[in-house]
């Protein structure tokens, strides 16, 4: 039927426009839901962290601390001994050296050995200056001795009484000993 | 239509406010806590490894008890001068044939200012008599003793008469904690 006066046709709303408010609601719920998940995870992590902290402090028991202290003390002791042994000079090796290097015409009668300053003062008797010179030369040539100096000479009863100052390299005594 | 727009605007605003003032700070706190947890886990792991190492060292020290005893006697916790004197007396008279005539001692580390060592040093002055060979043997005994003894000074001269003993003046250094 043809209408003389046409009715205004009802405008149809698009589907998207109808859904949008619901989507906006959904967005609010999503944010709340995410917050709840995050909060739950946070609480769980907090509990876990507490447990780990407890485990750490439980691990540091008195026995653990005692053993640690004992080992550290022992290590310090080994370090101390190593340092002392490193600087140790063996006196006996000096005598062994002297016995080998005594000239047949020279007799040693006194010895003053100072290992702290790596010095020795040898007193002795010789029949002639040549032997004494050879003795000093023999000392000087050896690696065991850094330097040898004739300190004083006295002629008494046809004999030459002398003192020789010997300078030892601070680390040579042990080196020679190990040879 | 009008209501829809209002609803959307309110919802989006609420979402933004919740996201910014509730979710974001919580998420950051969670991240922070998780990084703390990771750190603590690493700490726990290292502590366990360290404890294992400590206990294995303790076991190996127990197995090497002899070595530990030697090290402890080289640098004892106590100066124990009487037992040192007894050792010197035995090593002179009984082992080497030397005679110990006089002995005096003092703590030298006390007199040193600004000392760095953890241990104390003692100086012992010995006056001995005997033959040259006996003296050399005495030195060997000292150098091989379990207690760390350093001979730092020695002085002697030959006697005027042939059968007289030689007198030796010796300074030793010993150490203790």
CSV table of C-alpha atoms in Angstrom, one decimal:
chain,number,residue,atom,x,y,z
A,1,UNK,CA,0.0,0.0,0.0
A,2,UNK,CA,1.3,3.3,-0.9
A,3,UNK,CA,1.4,5.8,1.9
A,4,UNK,CA,0.7,9.3,1.2
A,5,UNK,CA,2.8,10.5,4.2
A,6,UNK,CA,5.8,8.3,4.6
A,7,UNK,CA,6.8,7.3,8.2
A,8,UNK,CA,10.3,8.1,9.3
A,9,UNK,CA,12.2,4.8,9.1
A,10,UNK,CA,13.7,3.7,12.4
A,11,UNK,CA,17.5,4.1,12.3
A,12,UNK,CA,19.3,0.8,12.8
A,13,UNK,CA,22.3,1.1,15.2
A,14,UNK,CA,25.5,-0.7,14.0
A,15,UNK,CA,26.6,-3.8,15.9
A,16,UNK,CA,29.9,-2.3,16.9
A,17,UNK,CA,28.2,0.6,18.6
A,18,UNK,CA,26.1,-1.8,20.6
A,19,UNK,CA,29.1,-3.9,21.7
A,20,UNK,CA,31.4,-1.0,22.6
A,21,UNK,CA,30.0,-0.3,26.1
A,22,UNK,CA,30.3,-4.0,26.9
A,23,UNK,CA,33.8,-4.0,25.7
A,24,UNK,CA,34.6,-1.0,28.0
A,25,UNK,CA,33.1,-2.9,30.9
A,26,UNK,CA,35.2,-5.9,29.9
A,27,UNK,CA,38.3,-3.6,29.9
A,28,UNK,CA,37.6,-2.7,33.6
A,29,UNK,CA,37.2,-6.3,34.5
A,30,UNK,CA,40.4,-7.2,32.7
A,31,UNK,CA,42.3,-4.6,34.6
A,32,UNK,CA,40.8,-5.8,37.9
A,33,UNK,CA,41.6,-9.4,37.0
A,34,UNK,CA,45.2,-8.6,36.1
A,35,UNK,CA,45.6,-6.8,39.4
A,36,UNK,CA,44.3,-9.8,41.3
A,37,UNK,CA,46.6,-12.1,39.4
A,38,UNK,CA,49.6,-9.8,40.0
A,39,UNK,CA,48.7,-9.5,43.7
A,40,UNK,CA,48.4,-13.2,44.1
A,41,UNK,CA,51.8,-13.7,42.4
A,42,UNK,CA,53.3,-11.0,44.6
A,43,UNK,CA,52.0,-12.8,47.8
A,44,UNK,CA,53.4,-16.1,46.6
A,45,UNK,CA,56.8,-14.6,45.8
A,46,UNK,CA,56.9,-12.9,49.2
A,47,UNK,CA,56.3,-16.3,50.9
A,48,UNK,CA,59.0,-17.9,48.7
A,49,UNK,CA,61.5,-15.1,49.5
A,50,UNK,CA,60.8,-15.6,53.2
A,51,UNK,CA,61.5,-19.3,52.9
A,52,UNK,CA,64.8,-18.7,51.0
A,53,UNK,CA,65.9,-16.1,53.6
A,54,UNK,CA,65.1,-18.6,56.3
A,55,UNK,CA,67.0,-21.3,54.5
A,56,UNK,CA,70.0,-19.0,54.1
A,57,UNK,CA,70.1,-18.2,57.8
A,58,UNK,CA,69.5,-21.8,58.7
A,59,UNK,CA,72.5,-22.8,56.5
A,60,UNK,CA,74.8,-20.5,58.6
A,61,UNK,CA,74.6,-22.7,61.6
A,62,UNK,CA,77.1,-22.5,64.5
A,63,UNK,CA,78.9,-25.6,63.2
A,64,UNK,CA,79.2,-23.9,59.8
A,65,UNK,CA,80.7,-20.8,61.4
A,66,UNK,CA,83.0,-22.9,63.5
A,67,UNK,CA,84.3,-24.9,60.6
A,68,UNK,CA,84.7,-21.7,58.6
A,69,UNK,CA,86.6,-20.0,61.4
A,70,UNK,CA,88.9,-23.1,61.9
A,71,UNK,CA,89.7,-23.2,58.2
A,72,UNK,CA,90.4,-19.5,57.9
A,73,UNK,CA,92.6,-19.6,61.0
A,74,UNK,CA,94.5,-22.6,59.6
A,75,UNK,CA,94.9,-20.9,56.3
A,76,UNK,CA,96.3,-17.8,58.0
A,77,UNK,CA,98.7,-20.0,59.9
A,78,UNK,CA,99.9,-21.6,56.7
A,79,UNK,CA,100.4,-18.2,55.1
A,80,UNK,CA,102.4,-17.1,58.1
A,81,UNK,CA,104.6,-20.2,58.1
A,82,UNK,CA,105.1,-19.9,54.3
A,83,UNK,CA,106.3,-16.3,54.8
A,84,UNK,CA,108.7,-17.3,57.6
A,85,UNK,CA,110.1,-20.3,55.7
A,86,UNK,CA,110.6,-18.0,52.7
A,87,UNK,CA,112.9,-15.8,54.7
A,88,UNK,CA,114.5,-18.6,56.6
A,89,UNK,CA,118.3,-18.9,56.2
A,90,UNK,CA,120.0,-22.1,57.1
A,91,UNK,CA,123.1,-21.6,59.1
A,92,UNK,CA,124.2,-25.2,58.7
A,93,UNK,CA,124.6,-24.8,54.9
A,94,UNK,CA,127.0,-21.9,55.6
A,95,UNK,CA,129.3,-24.2,57.6
A,96,UNK,CA,129.1,-26.9,54.9
A,97,UNK,CA,130.1,-24.3,52.4
A,98,UNK,CA,133.0,-23.1,54.5
A,99,UNK,CA,134.4,-26.6,55.0
A,100,UNK,CA,134.7,-27.0,51.2
A,101,UNK,CA,136.3,-23.6,50.6
A,102,UNK,CA,139.0,-23.5,53.3
A,103,UNK,CA,142.4,-23.1,51.8
A,104,UNK,CA,144.9,-25.8,53.0
A,105,UNK,CA,147.3,-23.1,54.4
A,106,UNK,CA,144.5,-21.1,56.2
A,107,UNK,CA,143.0,-21.9,59.6
A,108,UNK,CA,139.9,-20.3,60.8
A,109,UNK,CA,139.7,-19.6,64.5
A,110,UNK,CA,136.6,-17.6,65.0
A,111,UNK,CA,133.3,-16.9,63.4
A,112,UNK,CA,130.6,-14.3,64.0
A,113,UNK,CA,127.6,-14.9,61.8
A,114,UNK,CA,124.7,-12.5,61.6
A,115,UNK,CA,122.0,-14.0,59.4
A,116,UNK,CA,119.7,-11.0,59.9
A,117,UNK,CA,122.2,-8.8,58.0
A,118,UNK,CA,123.6,-11.6,55.9
A,119,UNK,CA,127.1,-10.9,57.1
A,120,UNK,CA,129.9,-13.0,58.6
A,121,UNK,CA,133.1,-12.1,60.2
A,122,UNK,CA,135.8,-14.8,60.0
A,123,UNK,CA,138.9,-14.7,62.0
A,124,UNK,CA,141.9,-16.9,61.2
A,125,UNK,CA,145.6,-17.6,60.8
A,126,UNK,CA,147.6,-18.0,57.6
A,127,UNK,CA,151.2,-18.7,57.0
A,128,UNK,CA,151.6,-16.4,54.0
A,129,UNK,CA,149.8,-13.6,52.2
A,130,UNK,CA,149.5,-15.6,49.0
A,131,UNK,CA,147.3,-18.2,50.7
A,132,UNK,CA,145.3,-15.5,52.3
A,133,UNK,CA,144.8,-13.8,49.0
A,134,UNK,CA,143.8,-17.1,47.4
A,135,UNK,CA,141.3,-17.7,50.2
A,136,UNK,CA,139.7,-14.3,49.6
A,137,UNK,CA,139.6,-14.9,45.9
A,138,UNK,CA,138.0,-18.3,46.4
A,139,UNK,CA,135.3,-16.7,48.5
A,140,UNK,CA,134.7,-13.9,46.0
A,141,UNK,CA,134.5,-16.4,43.0
A,142,UNK,CA,131.7,-18.4,44.6
A,143,UNK,CA,128.1,-17.5,44.1
A,144,UNK,CA,127.4,-18.3,47.7
A,145,UNK,CA,129.2,-15.1,48.7
A,146,UNK,CA,128.4,-11.7,47.4
A,147,UNK,CA,131.6,-10.1,48.6
A,148,UNK,CA,134.6,-10.8,50.8
A,149,UNK,CA,136.8,-8.1,52.2
A,150,UNK,CA,140.0,-8.4,54.2
A,151,UNK,CA,139.2,-6.3,57.3
A,152,UNK,CA,142.4,-6.4,59.4
A,153,UNK,CA,145.7,-8.1,59.5
A,154,UNK,CA,148.2,-8.6,62.3
A,155,UNK,CA,151.6,-10.3,62.2
A,156,UNK,CA,152.4,-12.3,65.3
A,157,UNK,CA,155.1,-14.9,65.7
A,158,UNK,CA,155.6,-15.3,62.0
A,159,UNK,CA,151.9,-16.0,61.5
A,160,UNK,CA,149.4,-13.7,59.9
A,161,UNK,CA,146.3,-13.2,62.0
A,162,UNK,CA,143.4,-11.8,59.9
A,163,UNK,CA,139.7,-11.0,59.9
A,164,UNK,CA,137.6,-11.3,56.7
A,165,UNK,CA,134.2,-9.7,56.4
A,166,UNK,CA,131.9,-11.8,54.2
A,167,UNK,CA,128.6,-10.5,52.7
A,168,UNK,CA,126.1,-13.1,51.9
A,169,UNK,CA,123.4,-12.6,49.3
A,170,UNK,CA,120.2,-12.8,51.3
A,171,UNK,CA,118.7,-15.6,49.2
A,172,UNK,CA,121.8,-17.5,48.2
A,173,UNK,CA,122.1,-19.7,51.3
A,174,UNK,CA,119.0,-21.7,50.5
A,175,UNK,CA,119.7,-21.7,46.8
A,176,UNK,CA,123.1,-23.3,47.4
A,177,UNK,CA,121.6,-25.7,49.9
A,178,UNK,CA,119.3,-27.0,47.3
A,179,UNK,CA,122.0,-27.6,44.8
B,1,UNK,CA,23.6,6.5,22.1
B,2,UNK,CA,24.4,9.2,24.5
B,3,UNK,CA,24.4,6.7,27.4
B,4,UNK,CA,26.8,4.4,25.6
B,5,UNK,CA,29.3,7.1,25.2
B,6,UNK,CA,29.0,8.0,28.8
B,7,UNK,CA,29.5,4.3,29.8
B,8,UNK,CA,32.5,3.9,27.5
B,9,UNK,CA,34.1,7.1,28.8
B,10,UNK,CA,33.6,6.2,32.5
B,11,UNK,CA,34.8,2.6,31.9
B,12,UNK,CA,37.9,3.7,30.1
B,13,UNK,CA,38.6,6.3,32.7
B,14,UNK,CA,38.2,3.7,35.5
B,15,UNK,CA,40.5,1.3,33.6
B,16,UNK,CA,43.2,3.9,33.2
B,17,UNK,CA,43.0,4.9,36.8
B,18,UNK,CA,43.1,1.3,38.0
B,19,UNK,CA,45.9,0.5,35.6
B,20,UNK,CA,48.0,3.4,36.6
B,21,UNK,CA,47.4,3.6,40.4
B,22,UNK,CA,46.8,-0.1,41.2
B,23,UNK,CA,48.1,-2.5,38.6
B,24,UNK,CA,51.3,-0.7,37.6
B,25,UNK,CA,52.7,-0.2,41.1
B,26,UNK,CA,51.8,-3.8,42.0
B,27,UNK,CA,53.5,-5.0,38.9
B,28,UNK,CA,56.6,-3.0,39.7
B,29,UNK,CA,56.7,-4.3,43.2
B,30,UNK,CA,56.3,-7.9,41.9
B,31,UNK,CA,59.3,-7.3,39.5
B,32,UNK,CA,61.4,-6.0,42.4
B,33,UNK,CA,60.5,-8.9,44.6
B,34,UNK,CA,61.2,-11.4,41.9
B,35,UNK,CA,64.6,-9.9,41.3
B,36,UNK,CA,65.3,-10.1,45.1
B,37,UNK,CA,64.2,-13.7,45.0
B,38,UNK,CA,66.6,-14.4,42.2
B,39,UNK,CA,69.4,-12.8,44.1
B,40,UNK,CA,68.6,-14.7,47.3
B,41,UNK,CA,68.5,-17.9,45.3
B,42,UNK,CA,71.9,-17.3,43.9
B,43,UNK,CA,73.1,-16.4,47.4
B,44,UNK,CA,71.6,-19.7,48.7
B,45,UNK,CA,73.2,-21.7,45.9
B,46,UNK,CA,76.6,-20.1,46.6
B,47,UNK,CA,76.3,-20.6,50.3
B,48,UNK,CA,75.5,-24.3,49.7
B,49,UNK,CA,78.5,-24.6,47.4
B,50,UNK,CA,80.7,-22.8,50.0
B,51,UNK,CA,79.5,-25.1,52.8
B,52,UNK,CA,80.2,-28.1,50.7
B,53,UNK,CA,83.7,-26.8,50.1
B,54,UNK,CA,84.2,-26.0,53.8
B,55,UNK,CA,83.1,-29.5,54.9
B,56,UNK,CA,85.2,-31.2,52.2
B,57,UNK,CA,88.3,-29.2,53.4
B,58,UNK,CA,87.4,-30.2,57.0
B,59,UNK,CA,87.3,-33.8,55.9
B,60,UNK,CA,90.6,-33.6,54.1
B,61,UNK,CA,92.2,-31.9,57.1
B,62,UNK,CA,91.0,-34.7,59.3
B,63,UNK,CA,92.6,-37.2,56.9
B,64,UNK,CA,95.9,-35.3,57.0
B,65,UNK,CA,95.9,-35.0,60.8
B,66,UNK,CA,99.7,-35.5,60.9
B,67,UNK,CA,100.4,-32.6,58.6
B,68,UNK,CA,98.0,-30.4,60.6
B,69,UNK,CA,99.8,-31.3,63.8
B,70,UNK,CA,103.2,-30.4,62.2
B,71,UNK,CA,101.9,-27.1,61.1
B,72,UNK,CA,100.4,-26.4,64.5
B,73,UNK,CA,103.6,-27.3,66.2
B,74,UNK,CA,105.7,-25.1,63.8
B,75,UNK,CA,103.7,-22.0,64.9
B,76,UNK,CA,102.0,-22.9,68.2
B,77,UNK,CA,99.2,-21.0,69.8
B,78,UNK,CA,101.2,-20.6,72.9
B,79,UNK,CA,104.9,-19.7,73.2
B,80,UNK,CA,105.4,-22.7,75.5
B,81,UNK,CA,108.9,-21.7,76.5
B,82,UNK,CA,109.3,-24.6,79.0
B,83,UNK,CA,108.8,-27.3,76.4
B,84,UNK,CA,111.1,-25.4,74.0
B,85,UNK,CA,113.8,-25.3,76.6
B,86,UNK,CA,113.3,-29.0,77.2
B,87,UNK,CA,113.7,-29.6,73.5
B,88,UNK,CA,116.8,-27.5,73.4
B,89,UNK,CA,118.2,-29.3,76.4
B,90,UNK,CA,117.5,-32.7,74.9
B,91,UNK,CA,118.8,-31.7,71.4
B,92,UNK,CA,122.0,-30.4,72.9
B,93,UNK,CA,122.9,-32.9,75.6
B,94,UNK,CA,121.2,-36.1,74.5
B,95,UNK,CA,121.3,-35.9,70.7
B,96,UNK,CA,124.4,-33.9,69.8
B,97,UNK,CA,126.7,-33.8,72.7
B,98,UNK,CA,126.6,-30.1,73.3
B,99,UNK,CA,126.2,-28.6,76.7
B,100,UNK,CA,123.7,-25.9,77.3
B,101,UNK,CA,125.2,-23.4,79.8
B,102,UNK,CA,122.8,-20.5,79.8
B,103,UNK,CA,119.7,-19.4,78.2
B,104,UNK,CA,117.7,-16.2,78.2
B,105,UNK,CA,114.7,-15.1,76.2
B,106,UNK,CA,112.5,-12.1,75.4
B,107,UNK,CA,109.5,-11.3,73.3
B,108,UNK,CA,110.9,-9.0,70.5
B,109,UNK,CA,107.6,-8.4,68.6
B,110,UNK,CA,106.4,-6.3,71.6
B,111,UNK,CA,109.2,-3.8,71.1
B,112,UNK,CA,108.5,-3.4,67.4
B,113,UNK,CA,106.2,-0.6,66.6
B,114,UNK,CA,103.6,-0.9,63.8
B,115,UNK,CA,104.2,-4.6,63.4
B,116,UNK,CA,102.0,-6.3,60.8
B,117,UNK,CA,102.5,-9.9,61.8
B,118,UNK,CA,99.7,-11.8,63.5
B,119,UNK,CA,102.2,-13.9,65.4
B,120,UNK,CA,104.7,-13.0,68.2
B,121,UNK,CA,108.4,-13.3,67.9
B,122,UNK,CA,110.7,-14.5,70.7
B,123,UNK,CA,114.4,-14.2,70.8
B,124,UNK,CA,116.4,-16.9,72.7
B,125,UNK,CA,120.1,-16.4,73.5
B,126,UNK,CA,121.9,-19.7,74.2
B,127,UNK,CA,125.4,-20.2,75.5
B,128,UNK,CA,126.7,-23.6,74.6
B,129,UNK,CA,129.9,-25.5,74.8
B,130,UNK,CA,131.1,-28.5,72.8
B,131,UNK,CA,132.9,-29.4,69.6
B,132,UNK,CA,132.5,-27.9,66.2
B,133,UNK,CA,130.9,-31.2,64.9
B,134,UNK,CA,128.5,-31.3,67.8
B,135,UNK,CA,127.5,-27.7,67.1
B,136,UNK,CA,126.9,-28.5,63.4
B,137,UNK,CA,124.7,-31.4,64.5
B,138,UNK,CA,122.9,-29.2,66.9
B,139,UNK,CA,122.1,-26.8,64.1
B,140,UNK,CA,120.8,-29.6,61.9
B,141,UNK,CA,118.5,-30.7,64.8
B,142,UNK,CA,117.2,-27.2,65.2
B,143,UNK,CA,116.6,-26.8,61.5
B,144,UNK,CA,114.7,-30.0,61.3
B,145,UNK,CA,112.6,-29.5,64.4
B,146,UNK,CA,108.9,-29.5,64.0
B,147,UNK,CA,108.8,-26.1,65.7
B,148,UNK,CA,110.0,-23.3,63.4
B,149,UNK,CA,113.3,-22.2,64.8
B,150,UNK,CA,115.5,-19.7,63.0
B,151,UNK,CA,119.2,-19.3,64.0
B,152,UNK,CA,119.9,-15.7,63.4
B,153,UNK,CA,123.2,-15.2,65.1
B,154,UNK,CA,126.1,-17.4,66.0
B,155,UNK,CA,129.5,-16.6,67.4
B,156,UNK,CA,132.4,-18.7,68.5
B,157,UNK,CA,136.2,-18.8,68.6
B,158,UNK,CA,138.7,-21.6,69.0
B,159,UNK,CA,140.0,-22.2,72.5
B,160,UNK,CA,143.6,-21.5,73.3
B,161,UNK,CA,144.3,-25.0,74.7
B,162,UNK,CA,143.8,-28.0,72.5
B,163,UNK,CA,141.4,-30.1,74.6
B,164,UNK,CA,139.2,-27.2,75.8
B,165,UNK,CA,135.6,-27.1,74.5
B,166,UNK,CA,134.5,-24.3,72.2
B,167,UNK,CA,132.0,-21.8,73.6
B,168,UNK,CA,129.2,-20.8,71.3
B,169,UNK,CA,126.9,-17.8,71.6
B,170,UNK,CA,123.7,-18.4,69.6
B,171,UNK,CA,120.6,-16.3,69.1
B,172,UNK,CA,117.5,-18.1,67.9
B,173,UNK,CA,114.1,-16.8,66.9
B,174,UNK,CA,110.9,-18.7,67.6
B,175,UNK,CA,107.3,-17.8,66.9
B,176,UNK,CA,103.9,-18.3,68.4
B,177,UNK,CA,100.4,-16.7,68.3
